[in-house]
Structures are given as structure tokens and as C-alpha cells.
GROMACS .gro file of C-alpha atoms in nm:
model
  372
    1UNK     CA    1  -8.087   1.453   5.269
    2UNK     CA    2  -7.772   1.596   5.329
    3UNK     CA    3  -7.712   1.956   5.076
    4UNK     CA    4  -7.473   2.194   4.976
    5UNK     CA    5  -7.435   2.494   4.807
    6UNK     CA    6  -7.277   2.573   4.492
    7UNK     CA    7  -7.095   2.836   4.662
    8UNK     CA    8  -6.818   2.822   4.839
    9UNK     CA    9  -6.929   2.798   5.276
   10UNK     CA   10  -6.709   3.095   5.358
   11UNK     CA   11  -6.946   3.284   5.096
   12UNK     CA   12  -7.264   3.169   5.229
   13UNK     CA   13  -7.223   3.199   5.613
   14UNK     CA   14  -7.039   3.622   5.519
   15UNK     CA   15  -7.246   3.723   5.202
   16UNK     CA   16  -7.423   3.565   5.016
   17UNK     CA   17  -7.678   3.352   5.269
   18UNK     CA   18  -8.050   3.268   5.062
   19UNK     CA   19  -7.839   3.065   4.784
   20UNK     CA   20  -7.960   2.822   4.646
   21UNK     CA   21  -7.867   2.452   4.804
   22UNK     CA   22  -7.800   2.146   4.568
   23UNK     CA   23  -7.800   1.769   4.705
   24UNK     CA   24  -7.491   1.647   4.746
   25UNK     CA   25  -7.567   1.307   4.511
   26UNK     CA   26  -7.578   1.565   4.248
   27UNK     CA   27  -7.281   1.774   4.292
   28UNK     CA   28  -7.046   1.477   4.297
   29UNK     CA   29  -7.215   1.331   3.996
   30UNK     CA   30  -7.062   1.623   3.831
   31UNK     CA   31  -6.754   1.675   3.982
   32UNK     CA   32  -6.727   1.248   3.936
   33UNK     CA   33  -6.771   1.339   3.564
   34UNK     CA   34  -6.491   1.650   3.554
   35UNK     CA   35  -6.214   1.401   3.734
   36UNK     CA   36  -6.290   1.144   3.492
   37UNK     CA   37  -6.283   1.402   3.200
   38UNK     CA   38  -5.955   1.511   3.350
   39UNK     CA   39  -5.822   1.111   3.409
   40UNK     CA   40  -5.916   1.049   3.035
   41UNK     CA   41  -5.725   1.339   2.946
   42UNK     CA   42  -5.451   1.232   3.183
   43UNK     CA   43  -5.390   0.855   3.117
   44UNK     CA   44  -5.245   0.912   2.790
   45UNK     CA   45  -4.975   1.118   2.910
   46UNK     CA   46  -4.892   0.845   3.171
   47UNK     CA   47  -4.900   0.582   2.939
   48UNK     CA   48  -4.635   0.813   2.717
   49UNK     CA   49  -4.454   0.852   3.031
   50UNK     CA   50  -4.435   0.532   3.111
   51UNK     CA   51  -4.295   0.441   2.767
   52UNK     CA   52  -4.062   0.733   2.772
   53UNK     CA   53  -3.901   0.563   3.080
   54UNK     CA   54  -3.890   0.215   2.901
   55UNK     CA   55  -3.703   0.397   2.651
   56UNK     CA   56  -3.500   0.560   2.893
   57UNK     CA   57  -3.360   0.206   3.076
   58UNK     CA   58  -3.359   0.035   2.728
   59UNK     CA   59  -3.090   0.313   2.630
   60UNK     CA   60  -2.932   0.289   2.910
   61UNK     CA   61  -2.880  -0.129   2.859
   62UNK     CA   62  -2.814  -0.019   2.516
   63UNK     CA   63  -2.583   0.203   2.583
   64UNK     CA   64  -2.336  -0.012   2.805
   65UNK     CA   65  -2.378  -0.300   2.556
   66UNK     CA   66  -2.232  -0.033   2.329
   67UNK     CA   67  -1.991   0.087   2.542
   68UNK     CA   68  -1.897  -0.279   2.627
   69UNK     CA   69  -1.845  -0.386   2.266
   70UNK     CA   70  -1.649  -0.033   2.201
   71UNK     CA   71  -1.395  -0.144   2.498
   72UNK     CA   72  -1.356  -0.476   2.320
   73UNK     CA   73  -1.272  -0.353   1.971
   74UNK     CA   74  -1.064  -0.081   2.143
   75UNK     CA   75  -0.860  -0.306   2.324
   76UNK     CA   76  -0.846  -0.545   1.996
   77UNK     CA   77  -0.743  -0.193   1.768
   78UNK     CA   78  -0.503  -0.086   2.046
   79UNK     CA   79  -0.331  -0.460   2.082
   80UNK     CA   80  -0.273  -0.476   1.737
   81UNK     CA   81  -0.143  -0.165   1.681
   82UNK     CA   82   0.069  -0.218   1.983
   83UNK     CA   83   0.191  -0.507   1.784
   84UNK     CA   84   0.251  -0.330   1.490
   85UNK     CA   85   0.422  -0.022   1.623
   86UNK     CA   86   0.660  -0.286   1.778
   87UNK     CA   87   0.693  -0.437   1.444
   88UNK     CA   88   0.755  -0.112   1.331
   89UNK     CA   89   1.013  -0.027   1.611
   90UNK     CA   90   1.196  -0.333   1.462
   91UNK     CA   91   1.198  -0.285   1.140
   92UNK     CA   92   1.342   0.067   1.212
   93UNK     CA   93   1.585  -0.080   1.437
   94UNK     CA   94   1.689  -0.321   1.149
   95UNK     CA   95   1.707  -0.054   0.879
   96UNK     CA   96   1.955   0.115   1.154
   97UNK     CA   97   2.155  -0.191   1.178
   98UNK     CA   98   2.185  -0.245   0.803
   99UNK     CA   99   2.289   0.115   0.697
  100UNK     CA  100   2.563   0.094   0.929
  101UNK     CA  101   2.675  -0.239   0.874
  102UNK     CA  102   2.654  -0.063   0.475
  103UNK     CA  103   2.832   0.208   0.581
  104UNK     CA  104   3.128  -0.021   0.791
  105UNK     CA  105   3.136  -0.210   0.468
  106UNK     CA  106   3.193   0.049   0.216
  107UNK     CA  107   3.420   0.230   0.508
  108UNK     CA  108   3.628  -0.093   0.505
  109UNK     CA  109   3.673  -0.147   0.175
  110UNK     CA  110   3.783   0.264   0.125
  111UNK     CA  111   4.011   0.178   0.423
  112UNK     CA  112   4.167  -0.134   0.256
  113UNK     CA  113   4.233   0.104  -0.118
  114UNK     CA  114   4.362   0.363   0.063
  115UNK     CA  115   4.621   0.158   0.284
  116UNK     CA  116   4.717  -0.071  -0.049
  117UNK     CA  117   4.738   0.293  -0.222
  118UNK     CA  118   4.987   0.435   0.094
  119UNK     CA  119   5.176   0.127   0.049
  120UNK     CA  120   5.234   0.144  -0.302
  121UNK     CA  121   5.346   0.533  -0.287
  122UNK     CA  122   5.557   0.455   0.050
  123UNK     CA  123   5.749   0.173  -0.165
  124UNK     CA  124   5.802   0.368  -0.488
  125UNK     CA  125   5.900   0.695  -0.315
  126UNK     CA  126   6.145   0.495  -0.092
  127UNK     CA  127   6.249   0.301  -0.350
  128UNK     CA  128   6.336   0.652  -0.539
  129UNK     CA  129   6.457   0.841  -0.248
  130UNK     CA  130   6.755   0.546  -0.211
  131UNK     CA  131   6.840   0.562  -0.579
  132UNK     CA  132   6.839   0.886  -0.532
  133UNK     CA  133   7.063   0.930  -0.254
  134UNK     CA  134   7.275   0.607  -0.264
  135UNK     CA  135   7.205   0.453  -0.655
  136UNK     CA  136   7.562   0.452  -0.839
  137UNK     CA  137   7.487   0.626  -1.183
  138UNK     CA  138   7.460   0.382  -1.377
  139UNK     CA  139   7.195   0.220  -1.146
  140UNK     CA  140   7.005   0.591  -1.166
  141UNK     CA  141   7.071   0.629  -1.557
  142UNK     CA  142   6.917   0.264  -1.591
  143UNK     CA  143   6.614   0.284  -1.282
  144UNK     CA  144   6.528   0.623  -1.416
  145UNK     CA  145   6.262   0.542  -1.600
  146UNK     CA  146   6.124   0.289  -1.427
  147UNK     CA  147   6.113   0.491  -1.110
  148UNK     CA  148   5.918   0.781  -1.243
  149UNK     CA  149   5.681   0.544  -1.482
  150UNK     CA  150   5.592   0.380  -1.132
  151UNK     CA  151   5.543   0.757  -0.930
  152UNK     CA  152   5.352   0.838  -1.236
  153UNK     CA  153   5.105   0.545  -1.257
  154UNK     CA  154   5.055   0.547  -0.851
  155UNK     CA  155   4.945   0.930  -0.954
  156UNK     CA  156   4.689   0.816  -1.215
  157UNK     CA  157   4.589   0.551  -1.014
  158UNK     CA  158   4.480   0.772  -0.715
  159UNK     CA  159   4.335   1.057  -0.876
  160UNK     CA  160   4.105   0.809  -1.093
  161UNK     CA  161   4.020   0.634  -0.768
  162UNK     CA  162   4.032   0.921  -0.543
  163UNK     CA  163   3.666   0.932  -0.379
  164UNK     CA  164   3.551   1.136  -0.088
  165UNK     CA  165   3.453   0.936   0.256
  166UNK     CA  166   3.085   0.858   0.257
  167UNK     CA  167   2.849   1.074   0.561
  168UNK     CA  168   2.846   0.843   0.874
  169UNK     CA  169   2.525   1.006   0.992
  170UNK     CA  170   2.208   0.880   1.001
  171UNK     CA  171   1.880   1.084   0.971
  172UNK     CA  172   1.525   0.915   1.160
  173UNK     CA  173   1.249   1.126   1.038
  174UNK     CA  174   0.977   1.103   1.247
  175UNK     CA  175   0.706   1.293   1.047
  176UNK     CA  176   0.741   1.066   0.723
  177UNK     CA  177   0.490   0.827   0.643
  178UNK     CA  178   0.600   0.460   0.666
  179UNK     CA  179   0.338   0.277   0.485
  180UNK     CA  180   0.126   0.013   0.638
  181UNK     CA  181   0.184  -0.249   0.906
  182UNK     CA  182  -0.047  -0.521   0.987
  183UNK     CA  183  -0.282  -0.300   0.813
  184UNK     CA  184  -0.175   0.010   1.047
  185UNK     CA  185  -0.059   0.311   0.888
  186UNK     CA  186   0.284   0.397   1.075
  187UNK     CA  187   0.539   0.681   1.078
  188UNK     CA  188   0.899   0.722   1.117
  189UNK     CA  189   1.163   0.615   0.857
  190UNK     CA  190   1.486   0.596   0.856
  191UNK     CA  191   1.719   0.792   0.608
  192UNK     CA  192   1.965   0.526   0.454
  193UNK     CA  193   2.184   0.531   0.139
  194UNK     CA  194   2.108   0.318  -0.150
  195UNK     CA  195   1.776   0.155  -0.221
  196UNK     CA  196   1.471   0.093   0.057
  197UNK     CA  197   1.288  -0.262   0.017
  198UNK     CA  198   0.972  -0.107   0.119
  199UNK     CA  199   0.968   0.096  -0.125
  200UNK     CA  200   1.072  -0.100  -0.413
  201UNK     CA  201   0.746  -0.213  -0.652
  202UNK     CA  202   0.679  -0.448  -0.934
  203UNK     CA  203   0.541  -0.416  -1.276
  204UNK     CA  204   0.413  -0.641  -1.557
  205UNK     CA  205   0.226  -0.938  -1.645
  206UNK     CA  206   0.459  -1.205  -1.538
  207UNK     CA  207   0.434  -1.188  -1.234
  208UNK     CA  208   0.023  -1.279  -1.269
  209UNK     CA  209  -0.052  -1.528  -1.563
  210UNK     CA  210   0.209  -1.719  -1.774
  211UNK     CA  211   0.210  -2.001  -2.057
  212UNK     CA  212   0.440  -2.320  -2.082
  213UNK     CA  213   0.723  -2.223  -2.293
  214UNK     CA  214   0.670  -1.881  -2.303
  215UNK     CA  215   0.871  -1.573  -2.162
  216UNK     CA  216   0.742  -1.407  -1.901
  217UNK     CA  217   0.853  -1.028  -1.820
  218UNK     CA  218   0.822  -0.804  -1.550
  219UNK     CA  219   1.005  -0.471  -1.388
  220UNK     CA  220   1.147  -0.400  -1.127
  221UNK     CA  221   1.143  -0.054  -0.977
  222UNK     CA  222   1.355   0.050  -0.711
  223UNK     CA  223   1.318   0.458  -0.802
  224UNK     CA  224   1.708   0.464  -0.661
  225UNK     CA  225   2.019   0.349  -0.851
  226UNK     CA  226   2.137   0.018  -0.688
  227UNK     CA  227   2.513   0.100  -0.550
  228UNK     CA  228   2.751  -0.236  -0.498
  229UNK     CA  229   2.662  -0.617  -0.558
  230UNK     CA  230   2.537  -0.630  -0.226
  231UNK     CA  231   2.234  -0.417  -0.345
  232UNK     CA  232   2.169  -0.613  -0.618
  233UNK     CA  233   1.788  -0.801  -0.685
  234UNK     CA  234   1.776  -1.153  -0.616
  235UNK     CA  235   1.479  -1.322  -0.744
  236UNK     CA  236   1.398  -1.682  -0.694
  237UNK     CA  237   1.187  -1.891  -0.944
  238UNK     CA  238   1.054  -2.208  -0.814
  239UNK     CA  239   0.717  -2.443  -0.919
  240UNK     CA  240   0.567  -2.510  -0.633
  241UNK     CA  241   0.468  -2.877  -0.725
  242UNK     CA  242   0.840  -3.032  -0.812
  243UNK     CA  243   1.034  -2.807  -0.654
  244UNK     CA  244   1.217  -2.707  -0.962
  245UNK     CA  245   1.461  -2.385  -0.984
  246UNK     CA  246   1.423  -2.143  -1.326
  247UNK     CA  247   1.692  -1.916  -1.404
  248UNK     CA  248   1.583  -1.577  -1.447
  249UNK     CA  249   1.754  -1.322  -1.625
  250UNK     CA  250   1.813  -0.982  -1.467
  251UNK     CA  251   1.895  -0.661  -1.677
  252UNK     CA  252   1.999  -0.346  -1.518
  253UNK     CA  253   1.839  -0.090  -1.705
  254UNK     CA  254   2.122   0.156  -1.494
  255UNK     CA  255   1.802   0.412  -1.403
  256UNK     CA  256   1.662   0.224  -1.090
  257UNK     CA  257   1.511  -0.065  -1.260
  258UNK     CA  258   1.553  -0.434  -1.370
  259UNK     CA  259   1.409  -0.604  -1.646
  260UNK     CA  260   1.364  -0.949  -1.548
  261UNK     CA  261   1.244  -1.275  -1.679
  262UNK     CA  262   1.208  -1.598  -1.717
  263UNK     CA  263   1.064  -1.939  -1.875
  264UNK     CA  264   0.810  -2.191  -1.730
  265UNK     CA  265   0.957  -2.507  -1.780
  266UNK     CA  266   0.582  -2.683  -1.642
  267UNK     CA  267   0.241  -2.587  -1.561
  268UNK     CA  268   0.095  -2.507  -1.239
  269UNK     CA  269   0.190  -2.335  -0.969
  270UNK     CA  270   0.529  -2.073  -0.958
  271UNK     CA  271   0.635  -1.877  -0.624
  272UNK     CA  272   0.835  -1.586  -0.740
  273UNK     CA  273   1.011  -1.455  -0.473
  274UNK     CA  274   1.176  -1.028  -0.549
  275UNK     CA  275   1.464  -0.934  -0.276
  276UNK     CA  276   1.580  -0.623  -0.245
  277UNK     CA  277   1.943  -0.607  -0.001
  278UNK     CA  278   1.839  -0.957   0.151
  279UNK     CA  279   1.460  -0.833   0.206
  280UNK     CA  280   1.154  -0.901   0.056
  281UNK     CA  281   0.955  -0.638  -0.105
  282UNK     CA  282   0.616  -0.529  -0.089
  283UNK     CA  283   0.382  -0.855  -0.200
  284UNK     CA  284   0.680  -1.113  -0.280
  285UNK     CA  285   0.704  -1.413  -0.294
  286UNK     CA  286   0.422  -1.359  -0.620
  287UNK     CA  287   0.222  -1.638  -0.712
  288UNK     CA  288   0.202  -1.708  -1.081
  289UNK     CA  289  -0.026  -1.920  -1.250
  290UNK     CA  290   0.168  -2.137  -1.567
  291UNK     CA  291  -0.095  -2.281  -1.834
  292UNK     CA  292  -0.053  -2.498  -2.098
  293UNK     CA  293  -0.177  -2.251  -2.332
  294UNK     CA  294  -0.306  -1.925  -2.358
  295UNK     CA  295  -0.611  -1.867  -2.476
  296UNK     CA  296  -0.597  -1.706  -2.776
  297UNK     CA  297  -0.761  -1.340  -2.861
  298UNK     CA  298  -1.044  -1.464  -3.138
  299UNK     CA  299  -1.072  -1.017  -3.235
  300UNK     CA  300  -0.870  -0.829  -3.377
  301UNK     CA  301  -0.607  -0.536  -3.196
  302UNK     CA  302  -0.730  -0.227  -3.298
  303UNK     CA  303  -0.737   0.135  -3.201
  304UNK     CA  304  -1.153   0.135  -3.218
  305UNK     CA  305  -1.407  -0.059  -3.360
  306UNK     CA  306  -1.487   0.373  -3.556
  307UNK     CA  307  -1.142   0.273  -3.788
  308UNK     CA  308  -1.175  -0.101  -3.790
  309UNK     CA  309  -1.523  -0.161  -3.893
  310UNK     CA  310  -1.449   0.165  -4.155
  311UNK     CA  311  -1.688   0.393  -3.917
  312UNK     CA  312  -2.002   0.106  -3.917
  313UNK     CA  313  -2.250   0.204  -3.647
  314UNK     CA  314  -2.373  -0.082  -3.519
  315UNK     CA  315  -1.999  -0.247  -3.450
  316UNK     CA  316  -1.956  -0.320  -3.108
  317UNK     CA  317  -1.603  -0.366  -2.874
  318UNK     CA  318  -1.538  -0.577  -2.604
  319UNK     CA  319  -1.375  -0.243  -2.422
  320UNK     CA  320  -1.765  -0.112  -2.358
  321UNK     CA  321  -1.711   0.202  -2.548
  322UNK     CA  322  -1.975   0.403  -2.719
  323UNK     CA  323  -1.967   0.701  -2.945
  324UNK     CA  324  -2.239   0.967  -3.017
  325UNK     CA  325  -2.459   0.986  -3.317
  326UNK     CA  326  -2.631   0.590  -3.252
  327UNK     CA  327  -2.257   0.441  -3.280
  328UNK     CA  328  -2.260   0.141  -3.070
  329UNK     CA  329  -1.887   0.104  -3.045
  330UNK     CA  330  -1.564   0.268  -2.942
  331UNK     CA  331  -1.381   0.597  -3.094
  332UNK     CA  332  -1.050   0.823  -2.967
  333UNK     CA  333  -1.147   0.986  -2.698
  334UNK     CA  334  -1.490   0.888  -2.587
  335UNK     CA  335  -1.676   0.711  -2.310
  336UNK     CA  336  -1.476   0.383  -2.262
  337UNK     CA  337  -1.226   0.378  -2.438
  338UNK     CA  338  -0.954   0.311  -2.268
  339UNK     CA  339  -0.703   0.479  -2.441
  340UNK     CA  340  -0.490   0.240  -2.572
  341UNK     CA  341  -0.476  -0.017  -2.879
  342UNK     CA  342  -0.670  -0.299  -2.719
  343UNK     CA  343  -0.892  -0.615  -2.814
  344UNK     CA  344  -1.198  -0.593  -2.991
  345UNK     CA  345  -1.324  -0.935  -2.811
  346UNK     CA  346  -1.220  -0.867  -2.414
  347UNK     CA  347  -1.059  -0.525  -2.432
  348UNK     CA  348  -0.758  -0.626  -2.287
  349UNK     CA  349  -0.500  -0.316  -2.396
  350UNK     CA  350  -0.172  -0.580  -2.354
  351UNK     CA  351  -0.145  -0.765  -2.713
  352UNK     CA  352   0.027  -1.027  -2.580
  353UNK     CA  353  -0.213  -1.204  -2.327
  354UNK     CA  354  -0.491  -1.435  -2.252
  355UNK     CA  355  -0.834  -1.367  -2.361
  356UNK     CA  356  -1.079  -1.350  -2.109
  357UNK     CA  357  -1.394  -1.420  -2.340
  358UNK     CA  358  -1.586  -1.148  -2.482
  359UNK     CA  359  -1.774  -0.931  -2.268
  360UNK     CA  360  -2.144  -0.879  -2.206
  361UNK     CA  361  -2.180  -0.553  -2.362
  362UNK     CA  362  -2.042  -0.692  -2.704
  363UNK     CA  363  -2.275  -0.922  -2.885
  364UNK     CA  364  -2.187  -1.274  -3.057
  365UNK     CA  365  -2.133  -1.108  -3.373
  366UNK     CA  366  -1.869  -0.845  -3.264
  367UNK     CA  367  -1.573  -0.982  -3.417
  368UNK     CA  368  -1.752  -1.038  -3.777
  369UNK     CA  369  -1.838  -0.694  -3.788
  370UNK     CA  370  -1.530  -0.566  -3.646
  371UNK     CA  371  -1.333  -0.748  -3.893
  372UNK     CA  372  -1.507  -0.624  -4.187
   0.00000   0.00000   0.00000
């Protein structure tokens, strides 16, 4: 039987000889059960490990199918607003174009007054200068008057028309937010005279909803005073179905907006189409819904259900309004309300207009108790 000491051999041969020998069977028995101690202790961590570098390549696939997709909807961002900074360019390019084709025009037209002015005053002060110096006096006694009523009304006639030449220079300011295009927000405008198309909005219910027979009204605001009847709105009326023109009336309110309207002649469909200086603005052509009928409001138009009902607690409004102290409806100022005379069935604030049906929050009863 083959045995060893518990000490080290070194130890035993130099110091320490009379120790104690052990079989070897036995020693490795215990050092079998240490290493297995330590692999139990061990495999855990390995099997973490081993995870960890799963996790590790499954980011890394993860991360170049992300970077992958991130190319793709850069390149699709980037494209488009390639596209729309070249629709941009354009447009700015246009707006270039149009201010000084604006700018020839009104330059002609000063140019044409001005030469049909010089005419006039070269004519008349010719015509007074010979009278002058050749006119027999009888000719000068009898031409007097008509000579210096003529000076005198060419006089008139250019200080009432006398207008300074308009600025030929044209401003691109590149800092100034453009608005949106193709759902980009863009930069850069261009500093014209007169009214911008782009900037131009619409107001009002008739361009939404409208009823056979009945007038429809909306406004036009172009925040700038239209100059010339080349700046002036053209709007188009047309139902889509026969292909039949309405006249719309347009009223210059002289502040930078138009009143305009018109009359459904037949239900269905209408394309209303808003120009601005030969360009569409922002949303046009509208679609507008024509009905037979409106439906009509079954409420009442009130202030709040608080002055209507005569202060009753449990009388409800279609606007959703409540009122402290257990009042179930609306009152001035208070959660809801939405500050304006409105319906007591829908809470619509416009008197004139269809009634969408009465809300969830008021109960079947509303208008009965509103009305009393």
C-alpha cells in the first residue's frame, strides 16, 4: 500500500521526519471531495458565463438589425426631405419669380402714367409757349383761359397721382420659419410685397357642413391688405357630382379679409377651391358636405343650464359642465363650460348649425328640465 504524508515531502525529508503517513486512497477521497465542492461552486458561474456571452452575440445581432433598420428609415427621412427641400427650393424660386414679375407690373404701369402725364404737360406747355410767343392777341385774349385751365388740371392731376417708385429689392431670410413641406418643417422665405398664399387661412362653418338652400359663410384671412386686382381671391364653387358652378360672393372687408359665400343649389358633394395671387392656400380645394336638411337643435341656446332651468340642480347640458354645491349642470365660469352661449342638447356654441345628438353626459330628460 502505497502512503503519504499529510505534510508537504520537502517537510518530512528536512524537519519534521516521524509524521504520521496516510494511504493515499484516503487522501484523494478528500481532496476528490474539495474539487467537487469547488466544481459545484464553480459551474454556476460558468453556466452565467455562458449566458452572459449568449447575451453578448444576441446584442450584437440585435444591434446590426437595429442599425440596419436605422440606415433604412434614415435614408427614407433623408430622401424625403431631400425632396422637400427641393420643393422648397422651388417654391422659393417661384415666390422670386412672382414678386418681380409684381414688381415689372406695377413698374410698367407707373411707367405708362408717368409718360401719358409727360405727354400731356409737353403738349399744354408747348401749346402755351406758341401762343405765347407767336398767338395774335386776340388768339391769347380768347386761348387764355383755356390754356391755364389745362396747366392747372395737368397740376391737380399729378400731385393727386404723384406716387413714389416702389423698392426693387428683394429680401430672402434665411432664419424664418417656412411652415411645413411634405410634413418637413423648412426655413427660408422670401420677403415679397402684398399678400403670401402660405400664409393666408380660412375661417367658418361653410367651408365644413352646409344645407340645400341655405347660405353658407366663411372668412378669409390674408393678415395683409390685398394691393391691385391681380391680388384679389378667387374662389371656385363646384358639386362634385354634376359638375355645376355656384357663384360666390366676395366682400372685401378692406382690413385683410373677405367675407365670402355662397348657396348649394344640390346635395352632396362641393369642392371649394380659395386662391390667393393664382395659388392655392393652405388646405384648398375644401370639401363640403351639402344635406338636405339640417338637423335641427331639439334644446334650447342658452348661457347655462344655472339661468335656464332658474338655478335647478339636477339640470344637465349637453356642453358636460358641472357646478359645485351637487349642481349637475353648467354655470359662468366653471368646469366645462365653454364660454360661450351654446346648446343645451350637443353644446355646439354656433346657433346656427346641425345638431349632433345629445351627448352622453346629458341624460334623456335634459331638454325637459332645461326648458322649464
Amino acid at each position: 500500500m502505497v502512503y503519504v504524508s499529510s505534510i508537504s515531502m520537502d517537510c518530512a525529508l528536512l524537519k519534521h521526519q516521524g509524521h504520521e503517513l496516510c494511504p493515499v486512497v484516503e487522501v484523494a477521497v478528500k481532496h476528490k471531495e474539495q474539487l467537487r465542492g469547488a466544481l459545484i461552486k464553480v459551474d454556476p458561474q460558468l453556466e452565467d458565463l455562458e449566458k452572459t456571452l449568449h447575451a453578448v452575440y444576441r446584442a450584437e445581432e440585435d444591434l446590426r438589425q437595429t442599425a440596419d433598420l436605422m440606415r433604412e428609415e434614415v435614408e427614407v427621412f433623408t430622401e424625403g426631405y431631400i425632396r422637400a427641400i427641393q420643393e422648397h427650393r422651388q417654391r422659393l424660386l417661384q415666390d422670386i419669380d412672382e414678386e418681380v414679375r409684381r414688381k415689372e407690373q406695377a413698374l410698367n404701369l407707373q411707367r405708362a402714367r408717368v409718360r401719358q402725364q409727360l405727354s400731356d404737360f409737353h403738349t399744354a406747355a408747348t401749346f402755351t409757349r406758341s401762343l405765347l410767343h407767336c398767338g395774335p392777341d386776340l388768339h391769347i385774349v380768347r386761348a387764355k383761359v383755356l390754356a391755364l385751365s389745362r396747366l392747372k388740371d395737368l397740376s391737380i392731376g399729378h400731385h393727386s397721382s404723384a406716387e413714389k417708385v416702389e423698392p426693387v429689392s428683394i429680401q430672402f431670410n434665411p432664419q424664418e420659419e417656412a411652415g411645413q413641406c411634405q410634413g418637413y418643417s423648412v426655413y427660408g422665405t422670401v420677403q415679397r410685397g402684398g399678400v403670401d398664399p402660405e400664409r393666408c387661412e380660412v375661417k367658418g362653418q361653410g367651408l365644413k357642413l352646409g344645407s340645400l338652400g341655405s347660405v353658407c359663410r366663411f372668412t378669409l384671412i390674408c393678415n395683409t391688405k390685398l394691393e391691385g386686382p391681380q391680388e384679389q381671391p378667387r374662389v371656385n364653387v363646384l358639386h362634385k357630382e354634376s359638375g355645376r358652378a355656384l357663384q360666390p360672393s366676395i366682400q372685401d372687408n378692406n382690413d385683410g379679409t373677405f367675407q365670402i359665400s355662397y348657396t348649394p343649389t344640390e346635395a352632396g358633394q362641393l369642392s371649394v377651391s380659395v386662391c390667393v395671387r393664382g395659388r392655392h392656400i393652405k388646405g384648398s380645394p375644401f370639401n363640403v358636405t351639402v344635406r338636405d336638411f339640417l338637423r335641427p337643435h331639439p334644446g334650447i341656446y342658452h348661457c347655462c343650464t344655472f339661468c335656464s332651468s332658474g338655478g335647478q340642480k339636477d339640470a344637465r347640458c349637453g356642453c358636460g359642465g358641472t357646478m359645485p354645491g351637487g349642481y349637475q349642470g353648467c354655470g359662468h365660469g366653471h368646469k366645462g363650460h365653454p364660454g360661450h352661449a351654446h346648446w343645451s342638447c350637443c353644446g355646439s356654441i354656433l346657433e346656427k348649425s346641425e345638431c349632433s345628438g345629445v351627448k352622453d353626459s346629458a341624460p334623456r330628460n335634459l331638454l325637459r328640465t332645461v326648458a322649464l
